[in-house]
mmCIF file with all atom_site columns, C-alpha atoms in Angstrom:
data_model
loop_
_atom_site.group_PDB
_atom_site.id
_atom_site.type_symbol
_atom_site.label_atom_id
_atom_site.label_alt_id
_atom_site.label_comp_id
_atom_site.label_asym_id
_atom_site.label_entity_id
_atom_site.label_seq_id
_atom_site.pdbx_PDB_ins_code
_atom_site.Cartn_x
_atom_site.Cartn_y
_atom_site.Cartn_z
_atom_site.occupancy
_atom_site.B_iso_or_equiv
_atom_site.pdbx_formal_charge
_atom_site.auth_seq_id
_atom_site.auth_comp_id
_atom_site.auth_asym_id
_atom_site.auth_atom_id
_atom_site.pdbx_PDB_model_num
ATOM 1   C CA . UNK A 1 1   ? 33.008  72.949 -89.253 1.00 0.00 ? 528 UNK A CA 1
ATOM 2   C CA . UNK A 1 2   ? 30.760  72.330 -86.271 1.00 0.00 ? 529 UNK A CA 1
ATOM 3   C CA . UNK A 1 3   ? 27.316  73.513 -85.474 1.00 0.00 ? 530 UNK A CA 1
ATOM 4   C CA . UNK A 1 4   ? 27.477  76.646 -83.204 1.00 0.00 ? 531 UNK A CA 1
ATOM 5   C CA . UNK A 1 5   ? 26.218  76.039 -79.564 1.00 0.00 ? 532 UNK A CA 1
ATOM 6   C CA . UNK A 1 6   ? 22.854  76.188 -79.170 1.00 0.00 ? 533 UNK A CA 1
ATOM 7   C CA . UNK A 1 7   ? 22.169  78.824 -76.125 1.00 0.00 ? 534 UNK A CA 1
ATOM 8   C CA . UNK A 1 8   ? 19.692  77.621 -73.356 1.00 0.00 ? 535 UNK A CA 1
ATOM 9   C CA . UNK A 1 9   ? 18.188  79.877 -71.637 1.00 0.00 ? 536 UNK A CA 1
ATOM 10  C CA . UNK A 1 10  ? 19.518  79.837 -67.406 1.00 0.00 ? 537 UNK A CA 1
ATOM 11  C CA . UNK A 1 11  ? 16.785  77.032 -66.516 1.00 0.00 ? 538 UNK A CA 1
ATOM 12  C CA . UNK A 1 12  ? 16.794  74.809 -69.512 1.00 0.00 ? 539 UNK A CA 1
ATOM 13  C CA . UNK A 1 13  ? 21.133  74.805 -69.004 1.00 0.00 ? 540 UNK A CA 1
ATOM 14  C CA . UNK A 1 14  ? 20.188  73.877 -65.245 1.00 0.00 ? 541 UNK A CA 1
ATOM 15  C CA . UNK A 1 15  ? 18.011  71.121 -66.250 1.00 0.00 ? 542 UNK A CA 1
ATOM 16  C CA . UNK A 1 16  ? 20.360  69.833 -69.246 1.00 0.00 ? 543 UNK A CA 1
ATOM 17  C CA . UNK A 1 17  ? 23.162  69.731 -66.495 1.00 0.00 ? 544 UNK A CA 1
ATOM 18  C CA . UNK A 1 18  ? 21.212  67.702 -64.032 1.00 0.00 ? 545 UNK A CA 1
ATOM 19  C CA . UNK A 1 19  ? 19.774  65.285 -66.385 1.00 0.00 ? 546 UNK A CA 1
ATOM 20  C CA . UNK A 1 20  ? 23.516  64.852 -67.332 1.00 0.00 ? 547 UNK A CA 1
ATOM 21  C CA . UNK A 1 21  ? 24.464  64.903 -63.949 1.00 0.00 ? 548 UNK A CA 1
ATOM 22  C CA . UNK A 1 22  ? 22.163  62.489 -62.580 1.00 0.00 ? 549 UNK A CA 1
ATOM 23  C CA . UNK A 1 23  ? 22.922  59.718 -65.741 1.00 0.00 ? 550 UNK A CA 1
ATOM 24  C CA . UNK A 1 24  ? 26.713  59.707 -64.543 1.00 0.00 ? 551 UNK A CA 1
ATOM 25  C CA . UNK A 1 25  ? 25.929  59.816 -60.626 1.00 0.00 ? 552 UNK A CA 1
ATOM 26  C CA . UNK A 1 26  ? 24.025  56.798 -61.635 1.00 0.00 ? 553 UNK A CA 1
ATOM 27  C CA . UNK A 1 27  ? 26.450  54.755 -63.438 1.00 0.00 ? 554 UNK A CA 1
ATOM 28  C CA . UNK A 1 28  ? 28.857  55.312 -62.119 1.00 0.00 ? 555 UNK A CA 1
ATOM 29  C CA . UNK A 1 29  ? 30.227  55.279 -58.071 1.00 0.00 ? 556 UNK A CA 1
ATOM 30  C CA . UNK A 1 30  ? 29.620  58.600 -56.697 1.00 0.00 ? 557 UNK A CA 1
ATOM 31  C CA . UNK A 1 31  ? 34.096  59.207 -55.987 1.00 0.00 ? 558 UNK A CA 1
ATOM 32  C CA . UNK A 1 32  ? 34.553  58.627 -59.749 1.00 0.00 ? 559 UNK A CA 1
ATOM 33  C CA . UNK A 1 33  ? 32.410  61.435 -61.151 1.00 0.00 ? 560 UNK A CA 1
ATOM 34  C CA . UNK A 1 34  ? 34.292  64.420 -62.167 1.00 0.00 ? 561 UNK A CA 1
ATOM 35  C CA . UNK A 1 35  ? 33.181  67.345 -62.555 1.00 0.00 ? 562 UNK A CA 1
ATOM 36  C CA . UNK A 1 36  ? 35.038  67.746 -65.823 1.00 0.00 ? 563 UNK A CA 1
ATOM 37  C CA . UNK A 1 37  ? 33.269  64.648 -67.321 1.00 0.00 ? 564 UNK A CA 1
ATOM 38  C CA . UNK A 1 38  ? 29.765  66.123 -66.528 1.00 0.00 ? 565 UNK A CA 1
ATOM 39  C CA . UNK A 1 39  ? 30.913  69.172 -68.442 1.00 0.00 ? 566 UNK A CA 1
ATOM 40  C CA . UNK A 1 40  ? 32.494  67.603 -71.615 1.00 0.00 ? 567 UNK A CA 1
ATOM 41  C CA . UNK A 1 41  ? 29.047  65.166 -71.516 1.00 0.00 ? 568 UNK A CA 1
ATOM 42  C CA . UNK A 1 42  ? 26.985  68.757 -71.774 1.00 0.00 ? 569 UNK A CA 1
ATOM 43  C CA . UNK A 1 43  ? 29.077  70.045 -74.167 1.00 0.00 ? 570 UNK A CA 1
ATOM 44  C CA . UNK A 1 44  ? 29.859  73.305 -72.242 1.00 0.00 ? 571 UNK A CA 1
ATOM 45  C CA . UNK A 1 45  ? 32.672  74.861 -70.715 1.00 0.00 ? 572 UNK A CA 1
ATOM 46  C CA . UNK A 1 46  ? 33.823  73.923 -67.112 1.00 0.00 ? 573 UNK A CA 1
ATOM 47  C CA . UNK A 1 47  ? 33.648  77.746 -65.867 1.00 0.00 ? 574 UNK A CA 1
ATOM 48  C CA . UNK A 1 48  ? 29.704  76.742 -67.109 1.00 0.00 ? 575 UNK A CA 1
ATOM 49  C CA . UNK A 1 49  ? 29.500  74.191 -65.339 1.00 0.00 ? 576 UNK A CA 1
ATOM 50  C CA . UNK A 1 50  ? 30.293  75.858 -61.809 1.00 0.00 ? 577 UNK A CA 1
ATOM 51  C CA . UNK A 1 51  ? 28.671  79.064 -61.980 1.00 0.00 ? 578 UNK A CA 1
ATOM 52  C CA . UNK A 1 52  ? 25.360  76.634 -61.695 1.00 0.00 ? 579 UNK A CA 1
ATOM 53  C CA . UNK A 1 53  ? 27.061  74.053 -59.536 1.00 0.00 ? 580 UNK A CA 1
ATOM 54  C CA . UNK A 1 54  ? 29.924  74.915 -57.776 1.00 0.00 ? 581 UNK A CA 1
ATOM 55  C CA . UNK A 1 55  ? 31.311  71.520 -56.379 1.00 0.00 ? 582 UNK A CA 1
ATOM 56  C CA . UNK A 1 56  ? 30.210  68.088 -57.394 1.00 0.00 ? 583 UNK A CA 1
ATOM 57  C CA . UNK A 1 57  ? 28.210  67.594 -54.124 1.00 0.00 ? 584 UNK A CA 1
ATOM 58  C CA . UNK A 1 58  ? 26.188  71.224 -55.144 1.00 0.00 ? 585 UNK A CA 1
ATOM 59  C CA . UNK A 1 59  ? 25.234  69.138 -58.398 1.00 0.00 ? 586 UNK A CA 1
ATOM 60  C CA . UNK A 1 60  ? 24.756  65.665 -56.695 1.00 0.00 ? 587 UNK A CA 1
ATOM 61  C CA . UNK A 1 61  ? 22.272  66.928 -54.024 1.00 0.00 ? 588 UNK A CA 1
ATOM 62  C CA . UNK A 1 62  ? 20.254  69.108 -56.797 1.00 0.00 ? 589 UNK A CA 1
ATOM 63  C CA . UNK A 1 63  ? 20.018  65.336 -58.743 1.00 0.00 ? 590 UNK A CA 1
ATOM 64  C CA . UNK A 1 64  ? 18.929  63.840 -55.899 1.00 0.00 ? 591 UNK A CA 1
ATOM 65  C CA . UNK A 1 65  ? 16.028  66.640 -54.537 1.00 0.00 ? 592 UNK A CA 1
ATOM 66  C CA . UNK A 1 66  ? 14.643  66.864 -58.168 1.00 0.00 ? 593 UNK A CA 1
ATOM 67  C CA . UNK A 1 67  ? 14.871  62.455 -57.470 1.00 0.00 ? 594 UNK A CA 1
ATOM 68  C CA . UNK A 1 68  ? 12.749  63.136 -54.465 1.00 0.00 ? 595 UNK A CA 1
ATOM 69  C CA . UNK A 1 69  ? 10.476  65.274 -55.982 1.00 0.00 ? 596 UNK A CA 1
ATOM 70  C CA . UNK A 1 70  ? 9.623   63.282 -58.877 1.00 0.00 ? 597 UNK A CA 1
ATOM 71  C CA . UNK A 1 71  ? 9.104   60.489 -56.388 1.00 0.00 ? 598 UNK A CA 1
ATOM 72  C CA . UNK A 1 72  ? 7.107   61.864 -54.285 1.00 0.00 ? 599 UNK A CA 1
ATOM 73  C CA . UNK A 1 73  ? 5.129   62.786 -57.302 1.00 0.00 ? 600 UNK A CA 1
ATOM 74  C CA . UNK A 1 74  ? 4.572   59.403 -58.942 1.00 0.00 ? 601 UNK A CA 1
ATOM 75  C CA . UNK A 1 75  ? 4.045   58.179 -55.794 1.00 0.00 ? 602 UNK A CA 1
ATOM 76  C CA . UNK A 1 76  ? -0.004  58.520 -56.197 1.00 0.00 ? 603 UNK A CA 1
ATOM 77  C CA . UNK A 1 77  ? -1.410  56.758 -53.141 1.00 0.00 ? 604 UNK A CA 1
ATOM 78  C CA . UNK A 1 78  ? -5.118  56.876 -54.293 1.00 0.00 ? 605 UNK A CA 1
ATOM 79  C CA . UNK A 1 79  ? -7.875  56.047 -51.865 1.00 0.00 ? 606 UNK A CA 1
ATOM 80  C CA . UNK A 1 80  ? -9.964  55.208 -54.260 1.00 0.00 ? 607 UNK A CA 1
ATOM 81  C CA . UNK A 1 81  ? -7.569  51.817 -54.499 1.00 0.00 ? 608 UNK A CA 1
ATOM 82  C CA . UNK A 1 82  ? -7.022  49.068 -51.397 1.00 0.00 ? 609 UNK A CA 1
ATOM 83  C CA . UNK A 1 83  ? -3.676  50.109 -48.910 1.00 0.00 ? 610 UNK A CA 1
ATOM 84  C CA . UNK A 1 84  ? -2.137  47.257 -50.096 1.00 0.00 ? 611 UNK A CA 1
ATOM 85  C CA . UNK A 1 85  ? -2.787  48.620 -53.661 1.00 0.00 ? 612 UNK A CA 1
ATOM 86  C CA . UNK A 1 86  ? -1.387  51.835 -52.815 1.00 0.00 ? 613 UNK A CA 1
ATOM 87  C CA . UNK A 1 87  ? 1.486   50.384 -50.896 1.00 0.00 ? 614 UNK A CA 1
ATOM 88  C CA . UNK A 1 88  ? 2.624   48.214 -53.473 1.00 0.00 ? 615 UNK A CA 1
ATOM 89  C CA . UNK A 1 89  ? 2.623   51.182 -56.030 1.00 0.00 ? 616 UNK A CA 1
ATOM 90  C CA . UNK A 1 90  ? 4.855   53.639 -53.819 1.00 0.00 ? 617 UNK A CA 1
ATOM 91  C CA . UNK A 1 91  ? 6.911   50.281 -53.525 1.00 0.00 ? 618 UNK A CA 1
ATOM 92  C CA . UNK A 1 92  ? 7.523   49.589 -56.808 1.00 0.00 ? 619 UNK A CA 1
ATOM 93  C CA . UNK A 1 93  ? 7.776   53.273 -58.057 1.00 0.00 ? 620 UNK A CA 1
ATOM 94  C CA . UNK A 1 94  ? 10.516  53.896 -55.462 1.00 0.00 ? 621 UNK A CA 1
ATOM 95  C CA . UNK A 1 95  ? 12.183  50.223 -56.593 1.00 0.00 ? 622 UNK A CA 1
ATOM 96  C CA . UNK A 1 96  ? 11.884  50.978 -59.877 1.00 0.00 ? 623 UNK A CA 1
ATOM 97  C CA . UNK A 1 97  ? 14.184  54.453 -59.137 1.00 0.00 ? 624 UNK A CA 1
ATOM 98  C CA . UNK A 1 98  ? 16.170  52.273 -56.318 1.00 0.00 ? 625 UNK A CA 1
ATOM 99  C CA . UNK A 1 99  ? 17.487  49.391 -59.494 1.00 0.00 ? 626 UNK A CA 1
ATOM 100 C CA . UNK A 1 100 ? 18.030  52.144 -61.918 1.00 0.00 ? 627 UNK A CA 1
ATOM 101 C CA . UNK A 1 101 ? 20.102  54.386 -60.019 1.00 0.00 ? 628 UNK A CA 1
ATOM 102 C CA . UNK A 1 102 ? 22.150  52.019 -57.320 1.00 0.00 ? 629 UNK A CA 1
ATOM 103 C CA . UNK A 1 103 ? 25.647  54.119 -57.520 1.00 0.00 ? 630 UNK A CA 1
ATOM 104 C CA . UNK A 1 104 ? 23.145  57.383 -56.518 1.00 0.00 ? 631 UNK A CA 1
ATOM 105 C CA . UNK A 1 105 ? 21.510  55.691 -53.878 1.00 0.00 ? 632 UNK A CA 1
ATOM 106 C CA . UNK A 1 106 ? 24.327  54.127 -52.638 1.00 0.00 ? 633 UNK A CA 1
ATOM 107 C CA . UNK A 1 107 ? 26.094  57.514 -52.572 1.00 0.00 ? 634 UNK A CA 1
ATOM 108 C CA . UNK A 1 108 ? 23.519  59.017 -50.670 1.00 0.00 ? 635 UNK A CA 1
ATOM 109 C CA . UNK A 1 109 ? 23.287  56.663 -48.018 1.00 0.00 ? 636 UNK A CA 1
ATOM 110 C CA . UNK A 1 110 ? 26.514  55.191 -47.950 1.00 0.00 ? 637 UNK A CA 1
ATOM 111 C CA . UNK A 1 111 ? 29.231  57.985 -49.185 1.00 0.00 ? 638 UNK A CA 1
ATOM 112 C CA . UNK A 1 112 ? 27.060  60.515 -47.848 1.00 0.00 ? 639 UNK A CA 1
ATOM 113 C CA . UNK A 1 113 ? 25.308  58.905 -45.102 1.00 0.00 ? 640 UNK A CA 1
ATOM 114 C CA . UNK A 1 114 ? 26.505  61.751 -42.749 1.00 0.00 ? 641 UNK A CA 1
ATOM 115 C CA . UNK A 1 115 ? 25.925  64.742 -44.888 1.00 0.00 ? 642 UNK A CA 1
ATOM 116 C CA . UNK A 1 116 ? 23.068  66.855 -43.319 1.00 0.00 ? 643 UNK A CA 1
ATOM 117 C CA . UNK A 1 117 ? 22.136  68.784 -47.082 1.00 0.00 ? 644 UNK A CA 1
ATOM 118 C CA . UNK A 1 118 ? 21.311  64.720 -48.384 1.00 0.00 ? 645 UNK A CA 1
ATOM 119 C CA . UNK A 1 119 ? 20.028  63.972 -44.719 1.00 0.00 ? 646 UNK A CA 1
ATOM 120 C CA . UNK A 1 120 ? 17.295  66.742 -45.242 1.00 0.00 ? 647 UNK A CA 1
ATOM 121 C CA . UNK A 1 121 ? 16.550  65.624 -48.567 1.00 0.00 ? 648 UNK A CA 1
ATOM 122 C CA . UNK A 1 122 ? 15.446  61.843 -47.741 1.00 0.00 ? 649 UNK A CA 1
ATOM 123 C CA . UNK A 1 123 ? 14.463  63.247 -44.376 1.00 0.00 ? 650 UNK A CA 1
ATOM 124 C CA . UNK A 1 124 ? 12.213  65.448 -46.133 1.00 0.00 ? 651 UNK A CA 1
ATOM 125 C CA . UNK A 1 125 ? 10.779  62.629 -48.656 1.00 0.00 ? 652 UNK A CA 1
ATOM 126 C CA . UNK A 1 126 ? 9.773   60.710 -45.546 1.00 0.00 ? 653 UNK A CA 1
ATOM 127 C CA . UNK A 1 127 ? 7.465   63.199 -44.080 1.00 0.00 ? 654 UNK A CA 1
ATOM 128 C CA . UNK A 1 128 ? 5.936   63.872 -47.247 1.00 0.00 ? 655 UNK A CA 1
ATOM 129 C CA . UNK A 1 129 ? 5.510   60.048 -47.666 1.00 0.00 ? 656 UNK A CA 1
ATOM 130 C CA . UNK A 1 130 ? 4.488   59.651 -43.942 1.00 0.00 ? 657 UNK A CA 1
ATOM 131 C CA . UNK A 1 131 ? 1.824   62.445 -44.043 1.00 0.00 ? 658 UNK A CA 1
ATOM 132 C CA . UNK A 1 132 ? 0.219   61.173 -47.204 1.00 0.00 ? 659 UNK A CA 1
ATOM 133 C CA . UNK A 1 133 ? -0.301  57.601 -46.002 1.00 0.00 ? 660 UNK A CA 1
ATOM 134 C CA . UNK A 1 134 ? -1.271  59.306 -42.541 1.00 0.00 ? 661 UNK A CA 1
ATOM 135 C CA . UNK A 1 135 ? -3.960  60.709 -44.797 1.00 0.00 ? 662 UNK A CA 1
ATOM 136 C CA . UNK A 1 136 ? -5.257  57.584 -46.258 1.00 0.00 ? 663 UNK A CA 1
ATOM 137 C CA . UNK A 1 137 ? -5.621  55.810 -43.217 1.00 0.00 ? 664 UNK A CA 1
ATOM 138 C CA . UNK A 1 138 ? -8.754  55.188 -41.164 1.00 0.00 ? 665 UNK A CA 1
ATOM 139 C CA . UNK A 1 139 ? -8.095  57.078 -37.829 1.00 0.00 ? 666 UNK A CA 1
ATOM 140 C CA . UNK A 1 140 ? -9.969  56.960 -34.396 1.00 0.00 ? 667 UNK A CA 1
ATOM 141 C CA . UNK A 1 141 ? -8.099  59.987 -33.004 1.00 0.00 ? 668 UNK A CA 1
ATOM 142 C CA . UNK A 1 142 ? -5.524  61.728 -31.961 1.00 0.00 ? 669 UNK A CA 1
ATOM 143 C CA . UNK A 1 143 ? -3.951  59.629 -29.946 1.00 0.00 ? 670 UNK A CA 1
ATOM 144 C CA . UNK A 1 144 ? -4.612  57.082 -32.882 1.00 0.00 ? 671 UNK A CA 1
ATOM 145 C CA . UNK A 1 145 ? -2.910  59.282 -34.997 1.00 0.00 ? 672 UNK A CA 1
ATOM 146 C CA . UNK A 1 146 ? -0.166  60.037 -33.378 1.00 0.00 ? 673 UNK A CA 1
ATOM 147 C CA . UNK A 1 147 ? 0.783   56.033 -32.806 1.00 0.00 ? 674 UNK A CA 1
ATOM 148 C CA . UNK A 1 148 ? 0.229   55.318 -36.016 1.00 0.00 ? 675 UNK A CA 1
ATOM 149 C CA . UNK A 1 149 ? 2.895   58.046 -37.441 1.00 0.00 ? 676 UNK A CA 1
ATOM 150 C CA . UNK A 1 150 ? 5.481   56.887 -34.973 1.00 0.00 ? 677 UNK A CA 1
ATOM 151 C CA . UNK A 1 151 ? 5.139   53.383 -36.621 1.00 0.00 ? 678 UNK A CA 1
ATOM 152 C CA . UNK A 1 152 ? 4.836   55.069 -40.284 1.00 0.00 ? 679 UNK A CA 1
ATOM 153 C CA . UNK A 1 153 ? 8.446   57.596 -39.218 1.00 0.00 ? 680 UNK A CA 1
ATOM 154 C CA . UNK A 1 154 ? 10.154  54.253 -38.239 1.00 0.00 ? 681 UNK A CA 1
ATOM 155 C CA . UNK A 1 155 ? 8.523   51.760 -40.654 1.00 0.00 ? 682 UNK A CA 1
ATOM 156 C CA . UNK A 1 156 ? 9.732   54.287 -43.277 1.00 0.00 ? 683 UNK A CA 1
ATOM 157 C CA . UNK A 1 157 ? 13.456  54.365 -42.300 1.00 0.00 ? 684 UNK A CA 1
ATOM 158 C CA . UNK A 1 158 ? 13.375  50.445 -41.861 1.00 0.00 ? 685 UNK A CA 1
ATOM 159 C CA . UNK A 1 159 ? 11.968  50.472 -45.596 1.00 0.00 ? 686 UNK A CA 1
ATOM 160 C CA . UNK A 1 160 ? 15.387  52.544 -46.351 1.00 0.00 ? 687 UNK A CA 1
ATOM 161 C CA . UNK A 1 161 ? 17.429  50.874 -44.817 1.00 0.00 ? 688 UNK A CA 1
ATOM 162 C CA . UNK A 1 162 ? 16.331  47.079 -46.291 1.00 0.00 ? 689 UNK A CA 1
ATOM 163 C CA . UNK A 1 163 ? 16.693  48.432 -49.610 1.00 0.00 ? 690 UNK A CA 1
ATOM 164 C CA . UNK A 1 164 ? 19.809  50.231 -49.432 1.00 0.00 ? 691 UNK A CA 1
ATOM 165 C CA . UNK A 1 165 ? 21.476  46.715 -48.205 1.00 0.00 ? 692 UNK A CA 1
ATOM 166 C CA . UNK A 1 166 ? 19.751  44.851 -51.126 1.00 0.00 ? 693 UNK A CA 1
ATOM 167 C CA . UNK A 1 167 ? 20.958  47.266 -53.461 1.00 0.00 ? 694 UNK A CA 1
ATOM 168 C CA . UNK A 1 168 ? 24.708  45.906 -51.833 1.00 0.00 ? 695 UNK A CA 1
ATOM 169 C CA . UNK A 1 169 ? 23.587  42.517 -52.018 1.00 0.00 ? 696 UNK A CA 1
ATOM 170 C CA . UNK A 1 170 ? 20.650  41.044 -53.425 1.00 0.00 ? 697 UNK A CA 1
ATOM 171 C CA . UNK A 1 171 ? 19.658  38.326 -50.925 1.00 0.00 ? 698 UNK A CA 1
ATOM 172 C CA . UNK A 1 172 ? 16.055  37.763 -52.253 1.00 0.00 ? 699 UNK A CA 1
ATOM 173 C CA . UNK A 1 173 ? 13.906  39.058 -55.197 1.00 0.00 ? 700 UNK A CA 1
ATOM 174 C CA . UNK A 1 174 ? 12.782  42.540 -55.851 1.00 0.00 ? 701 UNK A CA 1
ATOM 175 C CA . UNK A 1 175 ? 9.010   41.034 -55.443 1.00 0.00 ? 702 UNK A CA 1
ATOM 176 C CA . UNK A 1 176 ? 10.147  39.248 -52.288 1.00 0.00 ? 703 UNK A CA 1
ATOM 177 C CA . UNK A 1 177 ? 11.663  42.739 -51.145 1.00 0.00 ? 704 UNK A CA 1
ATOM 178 C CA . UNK A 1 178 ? 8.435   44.210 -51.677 1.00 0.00 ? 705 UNK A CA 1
ATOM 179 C CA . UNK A 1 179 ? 6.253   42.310 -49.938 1.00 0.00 ? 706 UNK A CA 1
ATOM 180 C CA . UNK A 1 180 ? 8.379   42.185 -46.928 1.00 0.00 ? 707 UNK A CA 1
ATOM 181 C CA . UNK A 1 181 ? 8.355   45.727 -46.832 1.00 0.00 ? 708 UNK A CA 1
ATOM 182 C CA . UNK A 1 182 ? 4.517   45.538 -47.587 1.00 0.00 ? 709 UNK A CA 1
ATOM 183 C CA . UNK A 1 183 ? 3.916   42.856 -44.345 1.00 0.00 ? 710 UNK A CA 1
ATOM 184 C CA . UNK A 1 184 ? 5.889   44.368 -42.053 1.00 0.00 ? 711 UNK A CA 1
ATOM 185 C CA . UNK A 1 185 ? 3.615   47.407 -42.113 1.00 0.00 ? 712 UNK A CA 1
ATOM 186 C CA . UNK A 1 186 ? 0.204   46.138 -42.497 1.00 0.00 ? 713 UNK A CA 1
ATOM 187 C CA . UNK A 1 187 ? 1.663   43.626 -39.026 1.00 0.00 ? 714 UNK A CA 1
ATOM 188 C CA . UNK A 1 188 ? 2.373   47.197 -37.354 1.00 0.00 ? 715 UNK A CA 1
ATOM 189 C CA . UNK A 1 189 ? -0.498  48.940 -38.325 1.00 0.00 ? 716 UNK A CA 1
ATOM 190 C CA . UNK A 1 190 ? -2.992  46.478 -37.632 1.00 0.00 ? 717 UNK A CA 1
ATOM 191 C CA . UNK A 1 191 ? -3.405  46.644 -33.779 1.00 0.00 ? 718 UNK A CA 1
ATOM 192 C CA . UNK A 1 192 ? -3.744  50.253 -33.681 1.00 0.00 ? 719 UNK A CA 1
ATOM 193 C CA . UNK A 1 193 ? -6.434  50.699 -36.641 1.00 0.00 ? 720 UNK A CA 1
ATOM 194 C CA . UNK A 1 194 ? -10.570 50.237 -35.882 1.00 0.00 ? 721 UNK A CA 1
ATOM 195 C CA . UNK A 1 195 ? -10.611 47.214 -39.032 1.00 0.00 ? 722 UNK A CA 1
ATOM 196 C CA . UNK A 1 196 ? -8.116  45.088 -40.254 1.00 0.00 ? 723 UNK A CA 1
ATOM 197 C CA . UNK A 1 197 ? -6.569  47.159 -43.562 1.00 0.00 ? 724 UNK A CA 1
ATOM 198 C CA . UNK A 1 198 ? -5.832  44.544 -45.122 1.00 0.00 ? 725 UNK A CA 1
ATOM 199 C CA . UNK A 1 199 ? -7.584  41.245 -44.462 1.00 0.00 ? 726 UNK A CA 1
ATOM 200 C CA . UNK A 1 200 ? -7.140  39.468 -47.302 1.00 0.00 ? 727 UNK A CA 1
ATOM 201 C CA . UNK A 1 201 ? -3.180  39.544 -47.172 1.00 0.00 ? 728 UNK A CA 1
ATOM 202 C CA . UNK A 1 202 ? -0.852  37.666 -46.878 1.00 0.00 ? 729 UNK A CA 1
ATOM 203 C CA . UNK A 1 203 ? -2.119  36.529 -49.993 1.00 0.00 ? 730 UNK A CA 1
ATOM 204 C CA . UNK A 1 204 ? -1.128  32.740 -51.232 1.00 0.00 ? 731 UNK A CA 1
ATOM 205 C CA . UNK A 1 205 ? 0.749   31.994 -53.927 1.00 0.00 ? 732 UNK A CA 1
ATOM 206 C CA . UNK A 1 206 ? 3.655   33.770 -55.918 1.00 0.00 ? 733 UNK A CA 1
ATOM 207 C CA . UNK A 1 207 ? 3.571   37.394 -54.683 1.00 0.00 ? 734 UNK A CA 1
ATOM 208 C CA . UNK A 1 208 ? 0.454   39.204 -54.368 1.00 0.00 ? 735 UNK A CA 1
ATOM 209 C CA . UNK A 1 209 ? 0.132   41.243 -57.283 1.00 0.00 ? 736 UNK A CA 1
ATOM 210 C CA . UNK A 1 210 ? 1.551   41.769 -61.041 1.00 0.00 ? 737 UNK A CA 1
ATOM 211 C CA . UNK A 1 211 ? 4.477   44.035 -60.400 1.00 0.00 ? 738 UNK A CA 1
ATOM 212 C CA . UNK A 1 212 ? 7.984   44.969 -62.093 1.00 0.00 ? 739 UNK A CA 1
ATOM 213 C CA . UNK A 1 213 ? 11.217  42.418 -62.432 1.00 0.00 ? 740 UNK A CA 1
ATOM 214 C CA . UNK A 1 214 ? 12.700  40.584 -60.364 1.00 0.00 ? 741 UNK A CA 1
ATOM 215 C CA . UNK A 1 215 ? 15.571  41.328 -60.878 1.00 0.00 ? 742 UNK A CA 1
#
């Protein structure tokens, strides 16, 4: 005879739904989820499974705010380290979630590209990403200021974009991918700051710092 169900309290069922949710959204394309697989993988009923989510795009855009927001959190940009430092960590932090969850991403900006709930979300990660390196910056002004976040808004979205078509088809390295990403800011940024962030880069040699695979 089986173990009874163990009851979760409201939250801790949301959470064990989303953590199941977001390990099939990423292994699998985004149109060959069902919402009946996400329930038999939580071991709870299907009636269960919609009175927290009530479509498979409710539980898809919870998995991918609480993928934000854990982002955005491990994302530390410390001024105590360089900008190239702190660049290359929000790089690799958001690769690192980029390789591990393609189908997700892909869903989001491919199957979903037009939905304005997942818009909001990434939308939303970008200002928060935008304001925090605003932060960290050295900045004459206002006017300063406000040149600099027009290059950070669009440098941002070009970041996005890159990635998303690597994730399609991998044309270089992850490291390579990086640093591209890396250069093409610190080449914006430089003719609008008081000193050169970053004078020591590019950097010669193999990449410019220990980072994750290439794969």
């Amino acid at each position: 005879m089986p173990p009874p169900r163990r009851r979760l309290t409201p939250a801790d069922r949301r959470a064990q739904l989303l953590a199941v949710g977001a390990r099939l959204f990423a292994a699998h394309p985004y149109d060959e989820v069902l919402m009946e697989e996400v329930a038999v993988a939580a071991g709870v009923s299907r009636a269960l499974l919609y009175r927290h989510f009530p479509s498979k795009h409710a539980l898809f855009a919870a998995v991918y705010r609480q993928a934000a927001c854990q982002l955005l959190a491990e994302t530390r940009l410390d001024p105590a380290d360089s900008l190239v430092e702190q660049l290359i960590q929000g790089m690799d932090v958001h690769l690192d979630y980029f390789v591990a969850n393609r189908n997700a991403v892909l869903a989001a900006n491919r199957v979903l590209a037009g939905d304005p709930v997942i818009q909001t979300i990434m939308t939303n990660e970008l200002d928060a990403l935008r304001a925090r390196l605003l932060a960290v910056l050295p900045l004459a002004d206002d006017d300063a200021r406000e040149a600099v976040s027009g290059v950070l808004r669009s440098w941002l979205v070009f970041v996005q974009v890159l990635c998303v078509d690597w994730l399609t088809r991998e044309t270089c390295t992850r490291t390579e991918l990086r640093d591209v990403c890396v250069g093409a800011i610190l080449g914006a940024l430089r003719p609008l700051l008081p000193e050169d962030p970053a004078p020591d880069w590019p950097r010669t040699g193999l990449g410019v710092a220990p980072a994750g695979n290439d794969g």
